[in-house]
Amino acid sequence: KKKAQEAVIEPYQAGSRDFPLLADRLYKAGTYTRASGGYRTLLGGVGFYAGGTRYRYQTFSPELLRALVGSLSAEMPMESGTFFRRLKEEWGFVVSDEGAQKTCFIGEVPGSELAANKSRFEDILVRSGLASSMSDTTVVIGERAGRRSGV
């Protein structure tokens, strides 16, 4: 952990945003027996994991969600379906059943699970204040979402 602190965290806190270099340093600082260990560490470092040390699950941390919403702020506000489509277009994140179209997930993950995942993400966004739930079950993402009655 000390090696990773010196190799990645301290340069990042000092302003380094050369992410390929930081990822390479993180990999070299680790003592991974398998490539997947390095990948999990990288995902955990950017907020893709939640939970404790015993049980961990893949999700977006509140910080990562804020960063994703902020990166698309010029297009805000937008409905959740549009937001999830933009996540797929920009970063390849598949959150919903609509986003799984034309991916390997369509045959591997049941559509009901992806629809439930979309609902969970909408709930997290609303609870974190990044979105507003409208009376017609529409979820609007963006900083002005709570101040507008429509998109």
PDB file of C-alpha atoms in Angstrom, residues 44-100:
ATOM      1  CA  GLY A  44     -11.371   0.182  -6.663  1.00  0.00           C
ATOM      2  CA  GLY A  45      -9.067   3.181  -6.830  1.00  0.00           C
ATOM      3  CA  VAL A  46     -11.433   5.132  -9.059  1.00  0.00           C
ATOM      4  CA  GLY A  47     -14.586   4.286  -7.118  1.00  0.00           C
ATOM      5  CA  PHE A  48     -16.052   1.239  -8.867  1.00  0.00           C
ATOM      6  CA  TYR A  49     -16.327  -0.891  -5.743  1.00  0.00           C
ATOM      7  CA  ALA A  50     -18.330  -0.513  -2.550  1.00  0.00           C
ATOM      8  CA  GLY A  51     -18.651  -2.571   0.570  1.00  0.00           C
ATOM      9  CA  GLY A  52     -16.223  -3.703   3.205  1.00  0.00           C
ATOM     10  CA  THR A  53     -13.190  -5.933   3.055  1.00  0.00           C
ATOM     11  CA  ARG A  54     -15.174  -9.161   3.245  1.00  0.00           C
ATOM     12  CA  TYR A  55     -17.930  -8.494   0.704  1.00  0.00           C
ATOM     13  CA  ARG A  56     -17.382  -6.070  -2.136  1.00  0.00           C
ATOM     14  CA  TYR A  57     -19.616  -5.367  -5.098  1.00  0.00           C
ATOM     15  CA  GLN A  58     -19.242  -3.358  -8.252  1.00  0.00           C
ATOM     16  CA  THR A  59     -21.017  -0.014  -8.313  1.00  0.00           C
ATOM     17  CA  PHE A  60     -20.222   3.662  -8.750  1.00  0.00           C
ATOM     18  CA  SER A  61     -19.146   5.558  -5.641  1.00  0.00           C
ATOM     19  CA  PRO A  62     -20.897   8.887  -4.957  1.00  0.00           C
ATOM     20  CA  GLU A  63     -17.682  10.674  -5.948  1.00  0.00           C
ATOM     21  CA  LEU A  64     -17.523   8.864  -9.284  1.00  0.00           C
ATOM     22  CA  LEU A  65     -21.208   9.564  -9.948  1.00  0.00           C
ATOM     23  CA  ARG A  66     -20.641  13.272  -9.268  1.00  0.00           C
ATOM     24  CA  ALA A  67     -17.678  13.252 -11.656  1.00  0.00           C
ATOM     25  CA  LEU A  68     -19.696  11.534 -14.399  1.00  0.00           C
ATOM     26  CA  VAL A  69     -22.646  13.905 -14.013  1.00  0.00           C
ATOM     27  CA  GLY A  70     -20.265  16.867 -13.906  1.00  0.00           C
ATOM     28  CA  SER A  71     -18.460  15.771 -17.044  1.00  0.00           C
ATOM     29  CA  LEU A  72     -21.751  15.863 -18.947  1.00  0.00           C
ATOM     30  CA  SER A  73     -23.029  19.044 -17.258  1.00  0.00           C
ATOM     31  CA  ALA A  74     -23.001  21.056 -20.486  1.00  0.00           C
ATOM     32  CA  GLU A  75     -25.774  18.766 -21.729  1.00  0.00           C
ATOM     33  CA  MET A  76     -27.812  18.860 -18.520  1.00  0.00           C
ATOM     34  CA  PRO A  77     -30.508  18.431 -17.500  1.00  0.00           C
ATOM     35  CA  MET A  78     -31.345  15.168 -19.243  1.00  0.00           C
ATOM     36  CA  GLU A  79     -33.596  12.197 -18.631  1.00  0.00           C
ATOM     37  CA  SER A  80     -31.985   9.131 -17.074  1.00  0.00           C
ATOM     38  CA  GLY A  81     -32.284   7.087 -20.276  1.00  0.00           C
ATOM     39  CA  THR A  82     -30.307   9.729 -22.144  1.00  0.00           C
ATOM     40  CA  PHE A  83     -27.757   9.901 -19.317  1.00  0.00           C
ATOM     41  CA  PHE A  84     -27.227   6.130 -19.367  1.00  0.00           C
ATOM     42  CA  ARG A  85     -26.909   6.199 -23.167  1.00  0.00           C
ATOM     43  CA  ARG A  86     -24.264   8.933 -22.859  1.00  0.00           C
ATOM     44  CA  LEU A  87     -22.385   6.859 -20.232  1.00  0.00           C
ATOM     45  CA  LYS A  88     -22.225   4.024 -22.750  1.00  0.00           C
ATOM     46  CA  GLU A  89     -21.173   6.317 -25.603  1.00  0.00           C
ATOM     47  CA  GLU A  90     -18.467   8.133 -23.641  1.00  0.00           C
ATOM     48  CA  TRP A  91     -17.038   5.393 -21.418  1.00  0.00           C
ATOM     49  CA  GLY A  92     -18.640   2.091 -22.417  1.00  0.00           C
ATOM     50  CA  PHE A  93     -20.592   1.738 -19.145  1.00  0.00           C
ATOM     51  CA  VAL A  94     -23.660  -0.477 -19.504  1.00  0.00           C
ATOM     52  CA  VAL A  95     -26.210   0.438 -16.837  1.00  0.00           C
ATOM     53  CA  SER A  96     -29.587  -0.388 -18.369  1.00  0.00           C
ATOM     54  CA  ASP A  97     -31.307  -2.895 -20.611  1.00  0.00           C
ATOM     55  CA  GLU A  98     -31.384  -0.301 -23.404  1.00  0.00           C
ATOM     56  CA  GLY A  99     -27.628   0.194 -23.038  1.00  0.00           C
ATOM     57  CA  ALA A 100     -26.974  -3.522 -23.331  1.00  0.00           C
TER      58      ALA A 100
END
